[in-house]
Amino acid sequence: MADRRHRGEPGSTGEHNRGGVFRRAGDPDKPDAFEKLYRSRESEQRVVGETRRLPPADQVPPHRPRKRRTHSGGREYDGRGIKRRAKEQRKKRFRNTVVVLLALLLVVPTGFYLWADSRLERVEALQDYEGRPDRARGTTYMIVGSDSREGMDEEQMRELATGNAEGRRTDTIMILYVPRDGEPTIVSVPRDSYVPMPIPGYADNKINTAFADSVCGTDEEGEEVCGGPAPLVQAFEQASNVRIDHYVEIGMGGFVDLVDAVGGVELCPEEPMVDPKAGLDIEAGCQEMDGGTALGYVRTRATPRADLDRIQRQREFFSALIQEAGAPSTLFNPFQSVPLVLAGTDTFMVDEGDKLRHLATMLLAMRGGTRTTAVPVGETPSLDGVGSVVLWDEARSQLMFDAMNEGEPIPEEAMQD
């Protein structure tokens, strides 16, 4: 604060003029440090009286809000967040769409699989017993076509010429053998193969006898044992020393539904065939057969070699059915694949330990092509009390069964036409 007593006298630190402006001591013609700090630059000084002119409207650049970049993620804001919110909403919709699609792709097929698997009828076919062969290195499926009329009404039995016999017997016995490397092989087992019987009280007999539910005996514990899937499997295992891994059975009605579900199969008889007992009347040459016609084709014995010819036709039919069912046009067409699954699961009978995935594995294993053969036949004598039987060729059949146990392809010298 200035000393009032020396108001009109210059002081040591400065002076006070009449306008009340405080000035520092020094040369009044030169700016001091304080004025240098706050004085405007020459570039900012304008000439007094100069008029500032605005540019024409068409030369003024459009106003663009300055975008602000954040320090994370390189995101830009337009000042209101509209673009950011729209971008986040698009991401959210995309994420929700992906979640829904994944749910449909996973949940729906899984649910359909579990539902279809529950439709399979199951039976205890693969039972353990004393002396059962060890598990082979290859994979074996026993496929049985029975003459059961279950599920067929009188009109269907009359139309298909199946008759109305009670119970069930085997029309077809085949072993699908899948080696560790190489093509799968379908091995037909003649129904009249002469083998030991696992049913108490019965001596050696035809292998289809082990399947007939009318054949019964009493075991050591006093329980009744009748023919069926388990005795049939045991009869083959004991005769061949080859263990069966999976069991699949289908009746006549299911056979017809399965063929019709794939739209029919192409079969090629070499000569015309007429058999009223099988409801069959067809010409020679390749032709598309529906379920009823195909059933008569594989059942008829009205040929010179009877059952042996029928075995060849059964192998021909089974290969054609698998190729048709495994074709991409069937698998990826829901109008064919869904009816196929429904027909199969409604009519197949499998072992208690088998699942739908085992049937799918069987189907896929044969998509690339299969070889077909039969257990080598040695003789076909007629025995008292039994009738005409088929005896296996011991050397060649043993060669076949050894290869199956080792997981190796069946050698050519063991193949039977």
Coordinates of N, CA and C in Angstrom, one line a residue, residues 171-303:
D171 N -36.0 -115.7 -41.4 CA -35.9 -115.7 -42.8 C -34.5 -115.4 -43.3
T172 N -33.8 -114.6 -42.5 CA -32.5 -114.1 -42.9 C -31.5 -114.1 -41.7
I173 N -30.3 -114.6 -41.8 CA -29.3 -114.4 -40.8 C -28.0 -114.0 -41.5
M174 N -27.6 -112.8 -41.2 CA -26.4 -112.2 -41.8 C -25.5 -111.6 -40.7
I175 N -24.2 -111.7 -41.0 CA -23.2 -111.1 -40.1 C -22.5 -110.0 -40.9
L176 N -22.6 -108.8 -40.4 CA -21.9 -107.7 -41.0 C -20.6 -107.6 -40.2
Y177 N -19.5 -107.8 -40.9 CA -18.2 -107.8 -40.3 C -17.4 -106.5 -40.8
V178 N -17.0 -105.7 -39.8 CA -16.2 -104.5 -40.1 C -14.8 -104.7 -39.6
P179 N -13.8 -104.9 -40.5 CA -12.4 -105.1 -40.0 C -11.8 -103.8 -39.6
R180 N -10.7 -103.9 -39.0 CA -10.0 -102.6 -38.5 C -9.6 -101.8 -39.7
D181 N -9.2 -102.4 -40.8 CA -8.9 -101.7 -42.1 C -9.5 -102.5 -43.2
G182 N -10.0 -101.7 -44.2 CA -10.6 -102.4 -45.4 C -12.1 -102.3 -45.4
E183 N -12.7 -102.8 -46.4 CA -14.1 -102.8 -46.6 C -14.9 -103.7 -45.7
P184 N -16.0 -103.3 -45.3 CA -16.9 -104.3 -44.5 C -17.3 -105.4 -45.4
T185 N -17.7 -106.5 -44.8 CA -18.2 -107.7 -45.5 C -19.5 -108.2 -44.9
I186 N -20.5 -108.4 -45.8 CA -21.7 -109.1 -45.3 C -21.6 -110.6 -45.5
V187 N -21.7 -111.3 -44.4 CA -21.6 -112.8 -44.5 C -22.9 -113.4 -44.2
S188 N -23.5 -114.1 -45.2 CA -24.8 -114.8 -45.0 C -24.5 -116.1 -44.3
V189 N -25.4 -116.4 -43.4 CA -25.4 -117.7 -42.6 C -26.6 -118.5 -43.1
P190 N -26.4 -119.6 -43.8 CA -27.5 -120.4 -44.2 C -28.4 -120.8 -43.0
R191 N -29.7 -120.7 -43.2 CA -30.7 -121.0 -42.1 C -30.6 -122.5 -41.7
D192 N -30.2 -123.3 -42.7 CA -30.1 -124.8 -42.4 C -28.7 -125.2 -41.9
S193 N -27.9 -124.3 -41.5 CA -26.6 -124.6 -41.0 C -26.7 -125.5 -39.8
Y194 N -26.0 -126.6 -39.8 CA -26.1 -127.7 -38.8 C -25.1 -127.3 -37.7
V195 N -25.6 -126.9 -36.5 CA -24.8 -126.4 -35.4 C -25.3 -127.0 -34.1
P196 N -24.4 -127.0 -33.0 CA -24.9 -127.4 -31.7 C -26.0 -126.5 -31.2
M197 N -27.0 -127.0 -30.5 CA -28.1 -126.3 -29.9 C -27.8 -125.9 -28.5
P198 N -28.0 -124.6 -28.1 CA -27.8 -124.1 -26.7 C -29.1 -124.3 -25.9
I199 N -30.1 -124.9 -26.5 CA -31.4 -125.1 -25.8 C -31.3 -126.4 -25.1
P200 N -31.5 -126.5 -23.8 CA -31.5 -127.8 -23.1 C -32.4 -128.8 -23.6
G201 N -31.8 -130.1 -23.8 CA -32.6 -131.2 -24.3 C -32.6 -131.3 -25.8
Y202 N -31.9 -130.4 -26.5 CA -31.9 -130.5 -27.9 C -30.4 -130.8 -28.4
A203 N -30.3 -131.8 -29.3 CA -29.0 -132.1 -29.9 C -28.7 -131.1 -31.0
D204 N -27.7 -131.4 -31.8 CA -27.4 -130.5 -33.0 C -28.5 -130.4 -33.9
N205 N -28.7 -129.2 -34.5 CA -29.9 -129.0 -35.3 C -29.6 -127.8 -36.2
K206 N -30.6 -127.5 -37.1 CA -30.5 -126.3 -37.9 C -30.4 -125.0 -37.0
I207 N -29.6 -124.1 -37.5 CA -29.4 -122.9 -36.6 C -30.7 -122.1 -36.5
N208 N -31.6 -122.1 -37.4 CA -32.8 -121.3 -37.2 C -33.7 -122.0 -36.2
T209 N -33.4 -123.2 -35.8 CA -34.2 -123.8 -34.7 C -33.9 -123.1 -33.4
A210 N -32.7 -122.6 -33.2 CA -32.4 -121.9 -32.0 C -33.1 -120.6 -31.8
F211 N -33.7 -120.1 -32.9 CA -34.4 -118.8 -32.9 C -35.9 -119.0 -32.7
A212 N -36.5 -120.2 -33.0 CA -37.9 -120.4 -33.0 C -38.4 -120.4 -31.5
D213 N -39.4 -119.5 -31.2 CA -39.8 -119.4 -29.9 C -40.7 -120.6 -29.4
S214 N -41.0 -121.5 -30.4 CA -41.8 -122.7 -30.0 C -40.9 -123.8 -29.5
V215 N -39.6 -123.7 -29.6 CA -38.6 -124.7 -29.2 C -38.2 -124.4 -27.8
C216 N -38.5 -125.2 -26.8 CA -38.2 -124.9 -25.4 C -37.6 -126.1 -24.7
G217 N -36.9 -125.9 -23.7 CA -36.3 -126.9 -22.9 C -36.2 -126.4 -21.4
T218 N -35.7 -127.3 -20.5 CA -35.6 -127.0 -19.1 C -34.1 -127.1 -18.7
D219 N -33.6 -126.1 -18.1 CA -32.2 -126.1 -17.8 C -32.0 -126.8 -16.4
E220 N -30.7 -126.8 -15.9 CA -30.4 -127.5 -14.7 C -31.1 -126.9 -13.5
E221 N -31.4 -125.7 -13.5 CA -32.1 -125.0 -12.4 C -33.6 -125.1 -12.5
G222 N -34.1 -125.8 -13.5 CA -35.5 -126.0 -13.6 C -36.2 -124.9 -14.3
E223 N -35.5 -124.0 -14.9 CA -36.1 -122.8 -15.6 C -36.3 -123.2 -17.1
E224 N -37.4 -122.7 -17.7 CA -37.7 -123.0 -19.1 C -36.9 -122.1 -20.0
V225 N -36.2 -122.6 -21.0 CA -35.4 -121.9 -21.9 C -36.0 -122.2 -23.3
C226 N -36.4 -121.1 -24.0 CA -37.0 -121.2 -25.3 C -36.1 -120.5 -26.3
G227 N -36.3 -120.8 -27.6 CA -35.6 -120.2 -28.7 C -35.8 -118.7 -28.8
G228 N -34.9 -118.0 -29.3 CA -35.0 -116.6 -29.5 C -33.7 -115.9 -29.8
P229 N -33.6 -114.6 -29.7 CA -32.3 -114.0 -30.1 C -31.1 -114.5 -29.3
A230 N -31.2 -114.6 -28.0 CA -30.0 -115.0 -27.2 C -29.5 -116.4 -27.6
P231 N -30.4 -117.4 -27.7 CA -29.9 -118.8 -28.2 C -29.4 -118.8 -29.6
L232 N -30.0 -117.9 -30.5 CA -29.5 -117.9 -31.8 C -28.0 -117.3 -31.8
V233 N -27.8 -116.2 -31.1 CA -26.4 -115.7 -31.0 C -25.5 -116.7 -30.4
Q234 N -25.9 -117.3 -29.4 CA -25.0 -118.3 -28.7 C -24.7 -119.5 -29.7
A235 N -25.7 -119.9 -30.5 CA -25.5 -121.0 -31.4 C -24.4 -120.7 -32.4
F236 N -24.5 -119.4 -33.0 CA -23.5 -119.0 -33.9 C -22.1 -118.9 -33.3
E237 N -22.1 -118.2 -32.1 CA -20.8 -118.0 -31.4 C -20.1 -119.3 -31.1
Q238 N -20.8 -120.3 -30.7 CA -20.2 -121.6 -30.3 C -19.7 -122.4 -31.6
A239 N -20.5 -122.2 -32.7 CA -20.1 -122.9 -33.9 C -18.9 -122.3 -34.6
S240 N -18.8 -120.9 -34.5 CA -17.8 -120.2 -35.2 C -16.6 -119.7 -34.4
N241 N -16.8 -119.7 -33.1 CA -15.9 -119.1 -32.1 C -15.6 -117.6 -32.4
V242 N -16.6 -116.9 -33.0 CA -16.6 -115.5 -33.2 C -17.6 -114.8 -32.4
R243 N -17.2 -113.8 -31.6 CA -18.2 -113.1 -30.7 C -18.9 -112.1 -31.5
I244 N -20.2 -111.9 -31.2 CA -21.1 -110.9 -31.8 C -21.1 -109.7 -30.9
D245 N -21.0 -108.5 -31.5 CA -20.9 -107.3 -30.7 C -22.3 -106.6 -30.7
H246 N -23.1 -106.7 -31.7 CA -24.3 -105.9 -31.8 C -25.4 -106.8 -32.5
Y247 N -26.6 -106.6 -32.1 CA -27.7 -107.5 -32.6 C -28.8 -106.5 -33.1
V248 N -29.3 -106.8 -34.4 CA -30.3 -106.1 -35.0 C -31.3 -107.1 -35.6
E249 N -32.6 -106.9 -35.3 CA -33.7 -107.7 -35.9 C -34.8 -106.9 -36.5
I250 N -35.4 -107.4 -37.6 CA -36.5 -106.7 -38.2 C -37.5 -107.7 -38.7
G251 N -38.8 -107.4 -38.5 CA -39.8 -108.3 -39.0 C -40.3 -107.9 -40.3
M252 N -41.3 -108.7 -40.8 CA -41.8 -108.4 -42.2 C -42.4 -107.1 -42.4
G253 N -43.2 -106.7 -41.4 CA -43.9 -105.4 -41.6 C -42.9 -104.2 -41.6
G254 N -41.9 -104.3 -40.7 CA -40.8 -103.3 -40.7 C -40.0 -103.3 -41.9
F255 N -39.8 -104.5 -42.5 CA -39.0 -104.6 -43.8 C -39.7 -103.8 -44.9
V256 N -41.0 -103.9 -45.0 CA -41.8 -103.2 -46.0 C -41.7 -101.7 -45.8
D257 N -41.9 -101.3 -44.5 CA -41.9 -99.9 -44.2 C -40.6 -99.2 -44.5
L258 N -39.5 -100.0 -44.2 CA -38.2 -99.5 -44.4 C -37.9 -99.2 -45.9
V259 N -38.3 -100.1 -46.7 CA -38.0 -100.0 -48.2 C -38.8 -98.8 -48.7
D260 N -40.1 -98.8 -48.3 CA -41.0 -97.7 -48.8 C -40.5 -96.3 -48.3
A261 N -39.8 -96.3 -47.1 CA -39.4 -95.0 -46.5 C -38.2 -94.4 -47.4
V262 N -37.4 -95.2 -48.0 CA -36.3 -94.7 -48.9 C -36.8 -94.6 -50.3
G263 N -38.1 -94.8 -50.6 CA -38.6 -94.7 -52.0 C -38.3 -95.9 -52.9
G264 N -38.1 -97.1 -52.3 CA -37.8 -98.3 -53.1 C -36.4 -98.5 -53.3
V265 N -36.0 -99.7 -53.8 CA -34.7 -100.1 -54.1 C -34.6 -100.7 -55.5
E266 N -33.5 -100.5 -56.1 CA -33.3 -101.1 -57.5 C -32.6 -102.5 -57.4
L267 N -33.3 -103.5 -57.9 CA -32.8 -104.9 -57.9 C -32.8 -105.4 -59.3
C268 N -31.9 -106.4 -59.6 CA -31.7 -106.8 -61.0 C -31.8 -108.4 -61.1
P269 N -33.0 -108.9 -61.1 CA -33.2 -110.4 -61.3 C -32.7 -110.7 -62.7
E270 N -32.0 -111.9 -62.8 CA -31.5 -112.3 -64.1 C -32.5 -112.9 -65.0
E271 N -33.6 -113.4 -64.4 CA -34.7 -114.0 -65.2 C -36.0 -113.8 -64.5
P272 N -37.2 -113.9 -65.3 CA -38.5 -113.6 -64.6 C -38.7 -114.6 -63.5
M273 N -39.5 -114.1 -62.5 CA -39.7 -114.9 -61.3 C -41.2 -114.8 -60.9
V274 N -41.8 -115.9 -60.8 CA -43.3 -116.0 -60.4 C -43.4 -117.0 -59.2
D275 N -43.9 -116.5 -58.1 CA -44.1 -117.3 -56.9 C -45.3 -116.8 -56.2
P276 N -46.5 -117.5 -56.4 CA -47.7 -117.0 -55.7 C -47.6 -117.1 -54.2
K277 N -46.8 -118.0 -53.6 CA -46.6 -118.1 -52.2 C -45.9 -116.9 -51.6
A278 N -45.1 -116.3 -52.4 CA -44.4 -115.1 -51.9 C -45.0 -113.8 -52.5
G279 N -46.1 -113.9 -53.3 CA -46.8 -112.8 -53.9 C -45.9 -112.1 -54.9
L280 N -45.1 -112.9 -55.7 CA -44.1 -112.3 -56.5 C -44.4 -112.6 -58.0
D281 N -44.3 -111.6 -58.9 CA -44.5 -111.8 -60.3 C -43.8 -110.6 -61.0
I282 N -42.5 -110.9 -61.3 CA -41.7 -109.8 -61.9 C -41.0 -110.3 -63.1
E283 N -40.5 -109.3 -63.9 CA -39.8 -109.6 -65.2 C -38.3 -109.6 -64.9
A284 N -37.5 -110.0 -65.8 CA -36.0 -110.0 -65.7 C -35.5 -108.6 -65.9
G285 N -34.4 -108.3 -65.4 CA -33.7 -107.0 -65.6 C -33.9 -106.0 -64.4
C286 N -33.1 -105.0 -64.4 CA -33.0 -104.0 -63.3 C -34.4 -103.3 -63.2
Q287 N -34.9 -103.1 -62.0 CA -36.2 -102.5 -61.8 C -36.3 -102.0 -60.4
E288 N -37.1 -100.9 -60.2 CA -37.3 -100.3 -58.9 C -38.4 -101.2 -58.2
M289 N -38.1 -101.6 -57.0 CA -39.1 -102.5 -56.3 C -39.5 -101.7 -55.0
D290 N -40.8 -101.8 -54.7 CA -41.3 -101.2 -53.5 C -41.2 -102.3 -52.4
G291 N -41.7 -101.9 -51.2 CA -41.5 -102.8 -50.0 C -42.1 -104.2 -50.2
G292 N -43.3 -104.3 -50.7 CA -44.0 -105.5 -50.9 C -43.3 -106.4 -51.9
T293 N -42.9 -105.8 -53.0 CA -42.2 -106.6 -54.1 C -40.8 -107.1 -53.6
A294 N -40.1 -106.2 -52.9 CA -38.8 -106.6 -52.4 C -38.9 -107.7 -51.4
L295 N -39.9 -107.7 -50.6 CA -40.1 -108.7 -49.6 C -40.3 -110.1 -50.3
G296 N -41.1 -110.1 -51.3 CA -41.3 -111.4 -52.1 C -40.1 -111.8 -52.7
Y297 N -39.3 -110.8 -53.2 CA -38.0 -111.2 -54.0 C -37.0 -111.9 -53.0
V298 N -36.9 -111.4 -51.8 CA -35.9 -112.0 -50.9 C -36.4 -113.3 -50.2
R299 N -37.8 -113.5 -50.2 CA -38.3 -114.6 -49.5 C -38.5 -115.9 -50.4
T300 N -38.7 -115.7 -51.7 CA -39.0 -116.8 -52.6 C -37.9 -117.9 -52.6
R301 N -38.4 -119.1 -52.7 CA -37.5 -120.2 -52.9 C -37.7 -120.9 -54.3
A302 N -38.5 -120.3 -55.1 CA -38.9 -120.9 -56.4 C -37.8 -120.7 -57.5
T303 N -36.6 -121.2 -57.1 CA -35.4 -121.2 -58.0 C -34.7 -122.5 -57.9

